[in-house]
Coordinates of C-alpha atoms in Angstrom, one line a residue:
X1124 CA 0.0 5.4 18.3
X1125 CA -1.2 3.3 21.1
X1126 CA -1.1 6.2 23.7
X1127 CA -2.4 8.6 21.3
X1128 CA -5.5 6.1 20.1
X1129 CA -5.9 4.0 23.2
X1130 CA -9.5 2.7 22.1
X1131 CA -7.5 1.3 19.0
X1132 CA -5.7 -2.0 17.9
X1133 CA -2.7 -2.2 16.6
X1134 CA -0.9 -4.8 15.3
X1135 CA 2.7 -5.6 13.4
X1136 CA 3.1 -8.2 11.1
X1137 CA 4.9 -9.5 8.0
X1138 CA 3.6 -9.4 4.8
X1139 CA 2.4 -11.9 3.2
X1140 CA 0.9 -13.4 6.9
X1141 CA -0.4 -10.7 8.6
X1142 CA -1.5 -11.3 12.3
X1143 CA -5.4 -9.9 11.7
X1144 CA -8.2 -11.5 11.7
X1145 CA -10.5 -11.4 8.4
X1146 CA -13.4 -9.1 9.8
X1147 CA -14.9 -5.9 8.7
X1148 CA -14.6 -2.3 9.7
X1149 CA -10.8 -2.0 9.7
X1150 CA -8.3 0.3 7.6
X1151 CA -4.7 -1.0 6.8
X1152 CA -2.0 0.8 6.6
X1153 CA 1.5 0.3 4.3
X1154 CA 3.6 2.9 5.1
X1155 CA 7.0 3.0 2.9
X1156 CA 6.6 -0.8 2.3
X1157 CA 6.5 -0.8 -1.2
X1158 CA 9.6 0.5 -2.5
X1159 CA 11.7 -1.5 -0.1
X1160 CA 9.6 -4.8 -1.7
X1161 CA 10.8 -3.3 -5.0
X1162 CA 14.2 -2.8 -4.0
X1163 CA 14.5 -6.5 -2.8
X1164 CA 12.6 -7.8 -5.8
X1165 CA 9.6 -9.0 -3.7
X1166 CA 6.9 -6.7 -4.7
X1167 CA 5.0 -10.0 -5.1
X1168 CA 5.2 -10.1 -0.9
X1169 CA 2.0 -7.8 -1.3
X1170 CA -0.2 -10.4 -3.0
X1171 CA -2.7 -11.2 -1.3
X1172 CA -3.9 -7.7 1.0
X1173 CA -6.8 -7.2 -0.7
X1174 CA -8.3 -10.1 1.1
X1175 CA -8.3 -7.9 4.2
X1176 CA -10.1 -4.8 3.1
X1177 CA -13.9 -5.7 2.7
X1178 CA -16.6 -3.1 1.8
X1179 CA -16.1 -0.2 3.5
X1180 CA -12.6 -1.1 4.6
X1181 CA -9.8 1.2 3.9
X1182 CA -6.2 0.3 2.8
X1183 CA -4.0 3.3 3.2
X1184 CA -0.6 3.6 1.5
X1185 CA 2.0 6.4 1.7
X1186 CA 5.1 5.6 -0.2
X1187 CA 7.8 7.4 -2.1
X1188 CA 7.4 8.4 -6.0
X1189 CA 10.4 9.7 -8.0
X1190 CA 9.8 10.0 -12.0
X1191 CA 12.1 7.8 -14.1
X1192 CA 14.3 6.1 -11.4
X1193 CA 14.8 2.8 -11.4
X1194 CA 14.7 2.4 -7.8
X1195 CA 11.1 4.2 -7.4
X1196 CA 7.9 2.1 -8.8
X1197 CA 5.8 3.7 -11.1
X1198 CA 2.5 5.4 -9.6
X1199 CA 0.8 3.4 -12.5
X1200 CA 2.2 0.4 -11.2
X1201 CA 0.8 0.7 -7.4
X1202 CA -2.6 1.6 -8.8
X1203 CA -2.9 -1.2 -10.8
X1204 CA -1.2 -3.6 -8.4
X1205 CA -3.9 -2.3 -6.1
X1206 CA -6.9 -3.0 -8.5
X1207 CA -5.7 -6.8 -8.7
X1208 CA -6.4 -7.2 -5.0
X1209 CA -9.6 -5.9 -5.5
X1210 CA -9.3 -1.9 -4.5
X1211 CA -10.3 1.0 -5.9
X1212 CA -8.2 4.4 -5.7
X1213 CA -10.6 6.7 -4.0
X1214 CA -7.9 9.5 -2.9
X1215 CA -4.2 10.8 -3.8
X1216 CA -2.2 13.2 -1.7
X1217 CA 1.1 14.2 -2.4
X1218 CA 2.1 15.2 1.1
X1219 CA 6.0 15.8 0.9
X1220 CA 8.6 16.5 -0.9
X1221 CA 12.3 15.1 0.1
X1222 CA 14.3 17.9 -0.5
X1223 CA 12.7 21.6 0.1
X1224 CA 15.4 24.3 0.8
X1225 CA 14.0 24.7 4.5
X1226 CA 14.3 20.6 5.1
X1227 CA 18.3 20.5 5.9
X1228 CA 17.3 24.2 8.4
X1229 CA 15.2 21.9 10.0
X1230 CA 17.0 19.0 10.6
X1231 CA 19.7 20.7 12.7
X1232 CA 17.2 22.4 14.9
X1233 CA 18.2 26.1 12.6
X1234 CA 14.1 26.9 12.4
X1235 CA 12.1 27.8 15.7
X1236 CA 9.6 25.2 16.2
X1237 CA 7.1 28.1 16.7
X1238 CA 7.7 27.9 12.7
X1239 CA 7.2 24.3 12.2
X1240 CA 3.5 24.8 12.0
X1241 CA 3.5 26.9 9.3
X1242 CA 6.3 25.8 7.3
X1243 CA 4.3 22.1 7.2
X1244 CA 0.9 23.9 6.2
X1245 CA 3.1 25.5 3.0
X1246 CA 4.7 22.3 2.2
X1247 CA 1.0 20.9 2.0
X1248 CA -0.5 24.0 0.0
X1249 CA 2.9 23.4 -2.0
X1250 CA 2.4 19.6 -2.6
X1251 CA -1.4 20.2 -3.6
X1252 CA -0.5 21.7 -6.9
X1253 CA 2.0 18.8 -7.4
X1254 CA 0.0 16.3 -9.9
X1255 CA 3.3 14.4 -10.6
X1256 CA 6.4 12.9 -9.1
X1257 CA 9.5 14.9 -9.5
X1258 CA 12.2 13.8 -11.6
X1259 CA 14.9 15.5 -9.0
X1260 CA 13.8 14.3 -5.7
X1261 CA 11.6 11.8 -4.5
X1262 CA 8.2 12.8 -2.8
X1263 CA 5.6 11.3 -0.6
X1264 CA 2.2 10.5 -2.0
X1265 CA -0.6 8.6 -0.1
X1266 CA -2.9 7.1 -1.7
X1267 CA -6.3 5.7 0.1
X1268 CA -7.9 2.6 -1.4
X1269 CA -11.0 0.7 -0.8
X1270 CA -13.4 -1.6 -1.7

């Protein structure tokens, strides 16, 4: 990321201490935190974030979604986990699912990566029509919050 967005900060942390400063005009991101809190039974690690997203401020979440497993949280859940720190959903993306026939071609290097392109611009057409997780598979979803 750095080399990509030089002009940006980034920074690591630990939830619930992050190492940022309180100040305006950032976005956060939690990228596949979520379900490993769940998994560890320390969902309640993510009190507290909402502190650092002020007006204008995004907090950006992708995570995994499958329906009806015990070892996915329930989109319902992270929304309204989300409106206790203060947030407001503004956007949902499902962007991927897990298990697509083409996925495991992929993987072992079977597709051209001339094709990669366009095999990830029809998983994203694909994923648009998607309004719910799948009960099969698990899928990725990112979600943008704000305040």
């Amino acid at each position: 990321a750095r080399q990509n967005f030089p002009d940006c900060q980034f920074k690591t942390g630990s939830l619930p201490h992050l190492p940022i400063e309180n100040q305006k005009g950032q976005t956060l991101f939690l990228i596949n935190i979520l379900r490993v809190l769940h998994l560890m039974n320390k969902v309640d690690l993510i009190h507290g974030v909402g502190q650092f997203v002020h007006k204008g401020d995004k907090l950006i979440i992708i995570d995994n979604l499958r329906k009806n497993h015990p070892n996915y949280l329930n989109e319902d859940f992270i929304i309204e986990l989300m409106q206790r720190e203060g947030l407001t959903l503004e956007a949902r993306h499902a962007i991927r699912g897990a298990r697509w026939p083409w996925v495991p071609l992929l993987r072992y290097g079977l597709i051209p990566k001339s094709l990669h392109p366009k095999l990830a611009n029809l998983e994203l057409d694909l994923m648009r029509h998607i309004k719910s997780p799948f009960s099969w598979q698990y899928m990725n979803v990112l979600w943008i919050f704000g305040k």
